[in-house]
């Protein structure tokens, strides 16, 4: 359900530029299938021409305990319970949802889109929205404009993407960088956008594009971006993205989960 060709293209470009450097994407297949299924998995991977060298087959047990040993930067699964377990273990993780229609994705540029609050950042601001309303939220964000937000569960993954991007920038490949990142947030730029951008700057991180939608649906913008994956903490946005053809991943973190479960 995820376009691995774009990842492999990034790796190929990195190998060309840095033949002695092993800092590249490493895809690990984690499954609770028994080891006997391994041959079938290998045949499928070879059939699709994918480069996946490392497997973890746990014979019915949860693979989450192995994530730290495999130095996992991001865990993706269709099993929401395992994703929740990984998030609680402090590992960046999200539940994958396939798109409801076929969309052409780039094979030569990995495009990753992130929501802000409760994904890149903590859920501090979302708590105020849920408990005290939008007016109080706008007031709070303007008062705290120069105070960086705490980090969220996927901050480290954006950091990892940024490190790879800088390898291309160092070789004067900024305009041809095969990784592009997007912030797609329901925040309004005028009333609550500055704190987000200042937080990224304080972390030494950047996104290539920042889209502030002021509460408008995210799906139509994602159609234009065509990300290989979009991360959000609210199922409402995940479902809207799915309907219009975006592969979306739900991050089960923060106050929105409490409201989603009780709905």
PDB file of C-alpha atoms in Angstrom:
ATOM      1  CA  UNK A   1       0.000   0.000   0.000  1.00  0.00           C
ATOM      2  CA  UNK A   2       3.043   2.251  -0.033  1.00  0.00           C
ATOM      3  CA  UNK A   3       5.034   3.310  -3.093  1.00  0.00           C
ATOM      4  CA  UNK A   4       8.494   1.877  -2.440  1.00  0.00           C
ATOM      5  CA  UNK A   5       9.859   2.905  -5.844  1.00  0.00           C
ATOM      6  CA  UNK A   6      10.267   6.495  -4.635  1.00  0.00           C
ATOM      7  CA  UNK A   7      12.228   5.305  -1.572  1.00  0.00           C
ATOM      8  CA  UNK A   8      14.455   3.169  -3.746  1.00  0.00           C
ATOM      9  CA  UNK A   9      15.055   6.093  -6.107  1.00  0.00           C
ATOM     10  CA  UNK A  10      16.215   8.220  -3.150  1.00  0.00           C
ATOM     11  CA  UNK A  11      18.577   5.423  -2.114  1.00  0.00           C
ATOM     12  CA  UNK A  12      19.970   5.112  -5.650  1.00  0.00           C
ATOM     13  CA  UNK A  13      20.650   8.863  -5.813  1.00  0.00           C
ATOM     14  CA  UNK A  14      22.333   8.815  -2.390  1.00  0.00           C
ATOM     15  CA  UNK A  15      24.506   5.885  -3.476  1.00  0.00           C
ATOM     16  CA  UNK A  16      25.607   7.844  -6.561  1.00  0.00           C
ATOM     17  CA  UNK A  17      26.520  10.925  -4.511  1.00  0.00           C
ATOM     18  CA  UNK A  18      27.887   9.146  -1.425  1.00  0.00           C
ATOM     19  CA  UNK A  19      29.131   5.680  -2.479  1.00  0.00           C
ATOM     20  CA  UNK A  20      30.892   5.089   0.874  1.00  0.00           C
ATOM     21  CA  UNK A  21      28.024   6.300   3.079  1.00  0.00           C
ATOM     22  CA  UNK A  22      25.387   3.825   4.292  1.00  0.00           C
ATOM     23  CA  UNK A  23      22.923   6.427   5.600  1.00  0.00           C
ATOM     24  CA  UNK A  24      19.944   5.557   3.404  1.00  0.00           C
ATOM     25  CA  UNK A  25      16.387   4.240   3.751  1.00  0.00           C
ATOM     26  CA  UNK A  26      16.349   0.713   5.148  1.00  0.00           C
ATOM     27  CA  UNK A  27      13.017  -1.089   4.809  1.00  0.00           C
ATOM     28  CA  UNK A  28      12.313  -3.877   7.296  1.00  0.00           C
ATOM     29  CA  UNK A  29       9.330  -6.204   6.842  1.00  0.00           C
ATOM     30  CA  UNK A  30       7.807  -6.923  10.254  1.00  0.00           C
ATOM     31  CA  UNK A  31       5.115  -9.579  10.520  1.00  0.00           C
ATOM     32  CA  UNK A  32       3.684 -11.913  13.158  1.00  0.00           C
ATOM     33  CA  UNK A  33       3.552 -14.674  10.535  1.00  0.00           C
ATOM     34  CA  UNK A  34       5.553 -17.851  11.125  1.00  0.00           C
ATOM     35  CA  UNK A  35       8.973 -18.263   9.563  1.00  0.00           C
ATOM     36  CA  UNK A  36       7.556 -20.876   7.143  1.00  0.00           C
ATOM     37  CA  UNK A  37       5.797 -18.040   5.303  1.00  0.00           C
ATOM     38  CA  UNK A  38       9.191 -16.476   4.538  1.00  0.00           C
ATOM     39  CA  UNK A  39       9.667 -18.142   1.146  1.00  0.00           C
ATOM     40  CA  UNK A  40       6.322 -16.844  -0.083  1.00  0.00           C
ATOM     41  CA  UNK A  41       7.185 -13.331   1.107  1.00  0.00           C
ATOM     42  CA  UNK A  42      10.591 -13.483  -0.592  1.00  0.00           C
ATOM     43  CA  UNK A  43       8.974 -14.604  -3.855  1.00  0.00           C
ATOM     44  CA  UNK A  44       6.491 -11.721  -3.700  1.00  0.00           C
ATOM     45  CA  UNK A  45       9.240  -9.168  -3.018  1.00  0.00           C
ATOM     46  CA  UNK A  46      11.317 -10.482  -5.911  1.00  0.00           C
ATOM     47  CA  UNK A  47       8.258 -10.493  -8.180  1.00  0.00           C
ATOM     48  CA  UNK A  48       7.730  -6.777  -7.575  1.00  0.00           C
ATOM     49  CA  UNK A  49      11.450  -5.998  -7.829  1.00  0.00           C
ATOM     50  CA  UNK A  50      11.686  -4.558  -4.316  1.00  0.00           C
ATOM     51  CA  UNK A  51      14.812  -4.307  -2.176  1.00  0.00           C
ATOM     52  CA  UNK A  52      13.843  -5.548   1.279  1.00  0.00           C
ATOM     53  CA  UNK A  53      16.698  -7.422   2.888  1.00  0.00           C
ATOM     54  CA  UNK A  54      15.610  -7.583   6.518  1.00  0.00           C
ATOM     55  CA  UNK A  55      12.629  -9.561   7.821  1.00  0.00           C
ATOM     56  CA  UNK A  56      11.249 -10.029  11.320  1.00  0.00           C
ATOM     57  CA  UNK A  57       8.768 -12.939  11.531  1.00  0.00           C
ATOM     58  CA  UNK A  58       7.565 -13.494  15.075  1.00  0.00           C
ATOM     59  CA  UNK A  59       5.382 -16.613  14.819  1.00  0.00           C
ATOM     60  CA  UNK A  60       2.192 -15.164  16.258  1.00  0.00           C
ATOM     61  CA  UNK A  61       3.768 -12.777  18.766  1.00  0.00           C
ATOM     62  CA  UNK A  62       3.667  -8.999  18.427  1.00  0.00           C
ATOM     63  CA  UNK A  63       6.761  -7.642  16.629  1.00  0.00           C
ATOM     64  CA  UNK A  64       6.661  -4.366  18.578  1.00  0.00           C
ATOM     65  CA  UNK A  65       9.307  -5.529  21.055  1.00  0.00           C
ATOM     66  CA  UNK A  66      11.805  -5.826  18.185  1.00  0.00           C
ATOM     67  CA  UNK A  67      11.339  -2.280  16.870  1.00  0.00           C
ATOM     68  CA  UNK A  68      13.973  -0.742  19.142  1.00  0.00           C
ATOM     69  CA  UNK A  69      16.467  -3.509  18.329  1.00  0.00           C
ATOM     70  CA  UNK A  70      15.969  -2.789  14.618  1.00  0.00           C
ATOM     71  CA  UNK A  71      16.585   0.956  15.280  1.00  0.00           C
ATOM     72  CA  UNK A  72      13.165   1.757  13.815  1.00  0.00           C
ATOM     73  CA  UNK A  73      12.599   5.410  12.858  1.00  0.00           C
ATOM     74  CA  UNK A  74       9.026   4.853  11.620  1.00  0.00           C
ATOM     75  CA  UNK A  75       6.672   1.899  12.023  1.00  0.00           C
ATOM     76  CA  UNK A  76       3.729   1.556   9.630  1.00  0.00           C
ATOM     77  CA  UNK A  77       1.033  -1.092   9.942  1.00  0.00           C
ATOM     78  CA  UNK A  78      -2.598  -1.717   9.061  1.00  0.00           C
ATOM     79  CA  UNK A  79      -3.066  -3.081  12.607  1.00  0.00           C
ATOM     80  CA  UNK A  80      -4.148  -0.149  14.790  1.00  0.00           C
ATOM     81  CA  UNK A  81      -3.557  -2.059  18.041  1.00  0.00           C
ATOM     82  CA  UNK A  82       0.094  -2.697  17.176  1.00  0.00           C
ATOM     83  CA  UNK A  83       0.502   0.946  16.143  1.00  0.00           C
ATOM     84  CA  UNK A  84      -0.936   2.092  19.481  1.00  0.00           C
ATOM     85  CA  UNK A  85       1.479  -0.248  21.252  1.00  0.00           C
ATOM     86  CA  UNK A  86       4.397   1.232  19.305  1.00  0.00           C
ATOM     87  CA  UNK A  87       3.327   4.830  20.015  1.00  0.00           C
ATOM     88  CA  UNK A  88       3.126   4.026  23.726  1.00  0.00           C
ATOM     89  CA  UNK A  89       6.667   2.611  23.480  1.00  0.00           C
ATOM     90  CA  UNK A  90       7.824   5.984  22.149  1.00  0.00           C
ATOM     91  CA  UNK A  91       8.295   4.889  18.527  1.00  0.00           C
ATOM     92  CA  UNK A  92       7.001   7.012  15.643  1.00  0.00           C
ATOM     93  CA  UNK A  93       4.137   4.990  14.248  1.00  0.00           C
ATOM     94  CA  UNK A  94       0.935   5.258  12.219  1.00  0.00           C
ATOM     95  CA  UNK A  95      -1.926   3.093  10.955  1.00  0.00           C
ATOM     96  CA  UNK A  96      -1.989   2.901   7.155  1.00  0.00           C
ATOM     97  CA  UNK A  97      -5.175   3.363   5.125  1.00  0.00           C
ATOM     98  CA  UNK A  98      -5.238   2.753   1.385  1.00  0.00           C
ATOM     99  CA  UNK A  99      -6.725   5.331  -0.965  1.00  0.00           C
ATOM    100  CA  UNK A 100     -10.221   4.780  -2.361  1.00  0.00           C
ATOM    101  CA  UNK A 101      -9.149   5.592  -5.910  1.00  0.00           C
ATOM    102  CA  UNK A 102      -5.974   5.183  -7.942  1.00  0.00           C
ATOM    103  CA  UNK A 103      -3.725   8.221  -8.200  1.00  0.00           C
ATOM    104  CA  UNK A 104      -0.411   8.425 -10.037  1.00  0.00           C
ATOM    105  CA  UNK A 105       2.499   8.985  -7.647  1.00  0.00           C
ATOM    106  CA  UNK A 106       5.993  10.166  -8.493  1.00  0.00           C
ATOM    107  CA  UNK A 107       8.611   7.421  -8.693  1.00  0.00           C
ATOM    108  CA  UNK A 108      11.448   9.965  -8.620  1.00  0.00           C
ATOM    109  CA  UNK A 109      10.533  12.168  -5.647  1.00  0.00           C
ATOM    110  CA  UNK A 110       9.382  10.963  -2.227  1.00  0.00           C
ATOM    111  CA  UNK A 111       6.633  13.350  -1.097  1.00  0.00           C
ATOM    112  CA  UNK A 112       5.606  13.238   2.586  1.00  0.00           C
ATOM    113  CA  UNK A 113       2.847  15.403   4.112  1.00  0.00           C
ATOM    114  CA  UNK A 114       2.389  15.994   7.845  1.00  0.00           C
ATOM    115  CA  UNK A 115      -0.355  17.489   9.959  1.00  0.00           C
ATOM    116  CA  UNK A 116       1.068  19.724  12.695  1.00  0.00           C
ATOM    117  CA  UNK A 117      -0.579  19.424  16.111  1.00  0.00           C
ATOM    118  CA  UNK A 118      -0.354  15.943  17.702  1.00  0.00           C
ATOM    119  CA  UNK A 119       1.816  14.759  14.783  1.00  0.00           C
ATOM    120  CA  UNK A 120       4.923  16.949  14.457  1.00  0.00           C
ATOM    121  CA  UNK A 121       4.043  18.891  17.610  1.00  0.00           C
ATOM    122  CA  UNK A 122       2.473  17.937  20.928  1.00  0.00           C
ATOM    123  CA  UNK A 123      -1.298  18.089  21.415  1.00  0.00           C
ATOM    124  CA  UNK A 124      -1.006  21.097  23.765  1.00  0.00           C
ATOM    125  CA  UNK A 125      -2.894  23.409  21.405  1.00  0.00           C
ATOM    126  CA  UNK A 126      -5.519  20.820  20.430  1.00  0.00           C
ATOM    127  CA  UNK A 127      -6.346  20.371  24.105  1.00  0.00           C
ATOM    128  CA  UNK A 128      -7.219  24.062  24.322  1.00  0.00           C
ATOM    129  CA  UNK A 129      -9.394  23.867  21.176  1.00  0.00           C
ATOM    130  CA  UNK A 130     -11.320  20.867  22.534  1.00  0.00           C
ATOM    131  CA  UNK A 131     -11.709  22.139  26.078  1.00  0.00           C
ATOM    132  CA  UNK A 132     -11.924  25.927  25.736  1.00  0.00           C
ATOM    133  CA  UNK A 133     -12.865  26.640  22.115  1.00  0.00           C
ATOM    134  CA  UNK A 134     -11.284  28.364  19.113  1.00  0.00           C
ATOM    135  CA  UNK A 135     -11.269  31.907  20.490  1.00  0.00           C
ATOM    136  CA  UNK A 136      -9.225  30.860  23.507  1.00  0.00           C
ATOM    137  CA  UNK A 137      -6.937  28.830  21.213  1.00  0.00           C
ATOM    138  CA  UNK A 138      -6.183  31.858  18.993  1.00  0.00           C
ATOM    139  CA  UNK A 139      -5.504  33.982  22.067  1.00  0.00           C
ATOM    140  CA  UNK A 140      -3.226  31.300  23.553  1.00  0.00           C
ATOM    141  CA  UNK A 141      -1.205  30.865  20.346  1.00  0.00           C
ATOM    142  CA  UNK A 142      -0.625  34.585  19.923  1.00  0.00           C
ATOM    143  CA  UNK A 143       0.444  34.971  23.559  1.00  0.00           C
ATOM    144  CA  UNK A 144       2.864  32.047  23.156  1.00  0.00           C
ATOM    145  CA  UNK A 145       4.012  32.810  19.612  1.00  0.00           C
ATOM    146  CA  UNK A 146       7.695  32.826  20.640  1.00  0.00           C
ATOM    147  CA  UNK A 147       7.473  29.750  22.875  1.00  0.00           C
ATOM    148  CA  UNK A 148       8.253  26.583  20.863  1.00  0.00           C
ATOM    149  CA  UNK A 149       5.692  23.813  20.970  1.00  0.00           C
ATOM    150  CA  UNK A 150       6.755  20.516  22.514  1.00  0.00           C
ATOM    151  CA  UNK A 151       7.630  17.789  20.043  1.00  0.00           C
ATOM    152  CA  UNK A 152       5.096  15.266  18.787  1.00  0.00           C
ATOM    153  CA  UNK A 153       5.529  11.603  17.827  1.00  0.00           C
ATOM    154  CA  UNK A 154       6.716  12.191  14.226  1.00  0.00           C
ATOM    155  CA  UNK A 155       9.118  15.082  14.837  1.00  0.00           C
ATOM    156  CA  UNK A 156      12.039  12.640  14.718  1.00  0.00           C
ATOM    157  CA  UNK A 157      10.939  11.257  11.346  1.00  0.00           C
ATOM    158  CA  UNK A 158      10.805  14.760   9.825  1.00  0.00           C
ATOM    159  CA  UNK A 159      14.270  15.278  11.299  1.00  0.00           C
ATOM    160  CA  UNK A 160      15.501  12.107   9.564  1.00  0.00           C
ATOM    161  CA  UNK A 161      14.064  13.256   6.226  1.00  0.00           C
ATOM    162  CA  UNK A 162      15.745  16.635   6.733  1.00  0.00           C
ATOM    163  CA  UNK A 163      19.136  14.984   7.292  1.00  0.00           C
ATOM    164  CA  UNK A 164      18.828  13.137   3.987  1.00  0.00           C
ATOM    165  CA  UNK A 165      17.695  16.293   2.199  1.00  0.00           C
ATOM    166  CA  UNK A 166      20.769  18.137   3.470  1.00  0.00           C
ATOM    167  CA  UNK A 167      22.972  15.495   1.864  1.00  0.00           C
ATOM    168  CA  UNK A 168      21.549  16.528  -1.502  1.00  0.00           C
ATOM    169  CA  UNK A 169      21.813  20.237  -0.681  1.00  0.00           C
ATOM    170  CA  UNK A 170      25.512  19.752   0.137  1.00  0.00           C
ATOM    171  CA  UNK A 171      26.025  18.511  -3.436  1.00  0.00           C
ATOM    172  CA  UNK A 172      24.140  21.503  -4.941  1.00  0.00           C
ATOM    173  CA  UNK A 173      21.098  19.299  -5.569  1.00  0.00           C
ATOM    174  CA  UNK A 174      18.491  21.384  -3.721  1.00  0.00           C
ATOM    175  CA  UNK A 175      16.409  21.975  -6.860  1.00  0.00           C
ATOM    176  CA  UNK A 176      16.612  18.291  -7.794  1.00  0.00           C
ATOM    177  CA  UNK A 177      16.167  16.877  -4.304  1.00  0.00           C
ATOM    178  CA  UNK A 178      14.224  13.561  -4.474  1.00  0.00           C
ATOM    179  CA  UNK A 179      12.575  14.231  -1.075  1.00  0.00           C
ATOM    180  CA  UNK A 180       9.933  16.925  -0.544  1.00  0.00           C
ATOM    181  CA  UNK A 181       8.077  17.618   2.710  1.00  0.00           C
ATOM    182  CA  UNK A 182       4.773  19.385   3.348  1.00  0.00           C
ATOM    183  CA  UNK A 183       3.017  20.761   6.425  1.00  0.00           C
ATOM    184  CA  UNK A 184      -0.760  20.567   5.884  1.00  0.00           C
ATOM    185  CA  UNK A 185      -2.522  22.068   8.886  1.00  0.00           C
ATOM    186  CA  UNK A 186      -6.031  23.226   9.751  1.00  0.00           C
ATOM    187  CA  UNK A 187      -4.486  26.222  11.527  1.00  0.00           C
ATOM    188  CA  UNK A 188      -4.968  29.729  10.187  1.00  0.00           C
ATOM    189  CA  UNK A 189      -1.739  31.386   9.044  1.00  0.00           C
ATOM    190  CA  UNK A 190      -2.697  34.825  10.362  1.00  0.00           C
ATOM    191  CA  UNK A 191      -3.910  33.852  13.832  1.00  0.00           C
ATOM    192  CA  UNK A 192      -1.909  30.741  14.747  1.00  0.00           C
ATOM    193  CA  UNK A 193       0.638  29.993  12.014  1.00  0.00           C
ATOM    194  CA  UNK A 194       3.624  31.920  13.323  1.00  0.00           C
ATOM    195  CA  UNK A 195       4.127  29.674  16.353  1.00  0.00           C
ATOM    196  CA  UNK A 196       4.315  26.579  14.162  1.00  0.00           C
ATOM    197  CA  UNK A 197       6.930  28.052  11.834  1.00  0.00           C
ATOM    198  CA  UNK A 198       8.961  29.471  14.722  1.00  0.00           C
ATOM    199  CA  UNK A 199       8.876  26.064  16.431  1.00  0.00           C
ATOM    200  CA  UNK A 200      10.311  24.348  13.340  1.00  0.00           C
ATOM    201  CA  UNK A 201      12.982  27.040  13.110  1.00  0.00           C
ATOM    202  CA  UNK A 202      13.902  26.568  16.794  1.00  0.00           C
ATOM    203  CA  UNK A 203      14.394  22.845  16.088  1.00  0.00           C
ATOM    204  CA  UNK A 204      16.629  23.604  13.109  1.00  0.00           C
ATOM    205  CA  UNK A 205      14.074  21.954  10.829  1.00  0.00           C
ATOM    206  CA  UNK A 206      12.204  23.120   7.754  1.00  0.00           C
ATOM    207  CA  UNK A 207       9.443  21.898   5.472  1.00  0.00           C
ATOM    208  CA  UNK A 208       9.470  22.608   1.752  1.00  0.00           C
ATOM    209  CA  UNK A 209       5.852  23.764   1.688  1.00  0.00           C
ATOM    210  CA  UNK A 210       3.511  24.924   4.461  1.00  0.00           C
ATOM    211  CA  UNK A 211      -0.219  25.028   3.765  1.00  0.00           C
ATOM    212  CA  UNK A 212      -2.465  26.709   6.352  1.00  0.00           C
ATOM    213  CA  UNK A 213      -6.089  25.822   5.589  1.00  0.00           C
ATOM    214  CA  UNK A 214      -7.942  27.696   8.356  1.00  0.00           C
ATOM    215  CA  UNK A 215     -10.316  24.786   8.887  1.00  0.00           C
ATOM    216  CA  UNK A 216     -10.947  23.963   5.210  1.00  0.00           C
ATOM    217  CA  UNK A 217     -10.917  20.274   4.150  1.00  0.00           C
ATOM    218  CA  UNK A 218      -7.463  18.840   3.527  1.00  0.00           C
ATOM    219  CA  UNK A 219      -8.432  16.343   0.815  1.00  0.00           C
ATOM    220  CA  UNK A 220      -8.487  18.750  -2.188  1.00  0.00           C
ATOM    221  CA  UNK A 221      -5.068  20.197  -1.268  1.00  0.00           C
ATOM    222  CA  UNK A 222      -3.633  16.685  -0.904  1.00  0.00           C
ATOM    223  CA  UNK A 223      -4.897  15.814  -4.389  1.00  0.00           C
ATOM    224  CA  UNK A 224      -2.750  18.672  -5.682  1.00  0.00           C
ATOM    225  CA  UNK A 225       0.297  17.667  -3.608  1.00  0.00           C
ATOM    226  CA  UNK A 226       0.000  13.920  -4.340  1.00  0.00           C
ATOM    227  CA  UNK A 227       2.026  12.787  -1.318  1.00  0.00           C
ATOM    228  CA  UNK A 228       3.051   9.167  -1.053  1.00  0.00           C
ATOM    229  CA  UNK A 229       1.784   9.335   2.514  1.00  0.00           C
ATOM    230  CA  UNK A 230      -0.077  11.868   4.669  1.00  0.00           C
ATOM    231  CA  UNK A 231       0.056  11.724   8.488  1.00  0.00           C
ATOM    232  CA  UNK A 232      -2.783  13.092  10.643  1.00  0.00           C
ATOM    233  CA  UNK A 233      -4.085  12.425  14.155  1.00  0.00           C
ATOM    234  CA  UNK A 234      -7.786  12.863  13.300  1.00  0.00           C
ATOM    235  CA  UNK A 235      -9.747  10.194  11.448  1.00  0.00           C
ATOM    236  CA  UNK A 236     -11.974  12.888   9.921  1.00  0.00           C
ATOM    237  CA  UNK A 237      -9.010  14.139   7.897  1.00  0.00           C
ATOM    238  CA  UNK A 238      -7.778  10.608   7.145  1.00  0.00           C
ATOM    239  CA  UNK A 239     -11.164   9.648   5.684  1.00  0.00           C
ATOM    240  CA  UNK A 240     -11.370  12.855   3.637  1.00  0.00           C
ATOM    241  CA  UNK A 241      -7.909  12.199   2.212  1.00  0.00           C
ATOM    242  CA  UNK A 242      -8.764   8.570   1.418  1.00  0.00           C
ATOM    243  CA  UNK A 243     -11.890   9.470  -0.528  1.00  0.00           C
ATOM    244  CA  UNK A 244      -9.911  11.693  -2.882  1.00  0.00           C
ATOM    245  CA  UNK A 245      -7.108   9.203  -3.506  1.00  0.00           C
ATOM    246  CA  UNK A 246      -4.443   9.902  -0.866  1.00  0.00           C
ATOM    247  CA  UNK A 247      -2.724   7.148   1.108  1.00  0.00           C
ATOM    248  CA  UNK A 248      -3.207   8.352   4.657  1.00  0.00           C
ATOM    249  CA  UNK A 249      -1.774   7.238   7.984  1.00  0.00           C
ATOM    250  CA  UNK A 250      -3.452   7.792  11.338  1.00  0.00           C
ATOM    251  CA  UNK A 251      -1.226   8.757  14.277  1.00  0.00           C
ATOM    252  CA  UNK A 252      -3.051   7.632  17.462  1.00  0.00           C
ATOM    253  CA  UNK A 253      -1.699  10.331  19.732  1.00  0.00           C
ATOM    254  CA  UNK A 254      -3.113  13.173  21.778  1.00  0.00           C
ATOM    255  CA  UNK A 255      -6.448  14.485  22.959  1.00  0.00           C
ATOM    256  CA  UNK A 256      -8.238  13.872  19.648  1.00  0.00           C
ATOM    257  CA  UNK A 257      -8.129  10.116  20.324  1.00  0.00           C
ATOM    258  CA  UNK A 258     -10.231  10.516  23.474  1.00  0.00           C
ATOM    259  CA  UNK A 259     -12.877  12.456  21.561  1.00  0.00           C
ATOM    260  CA  UNK A 260     -12.777  10.027  18.625  1.00  0.00           C
ATOM    261  CA  UNK A 261     -13.347   7.020  20.898  1.00  0.00           C
ATOM    262  CA  UNK A 262     -16.228   8.616  22.748  1.00  0.00           C
ATOM    263  CA  UNK A 263     -17.942   9.786  19.534  1.00  0.00           C
TER     264      UNK A 263
END
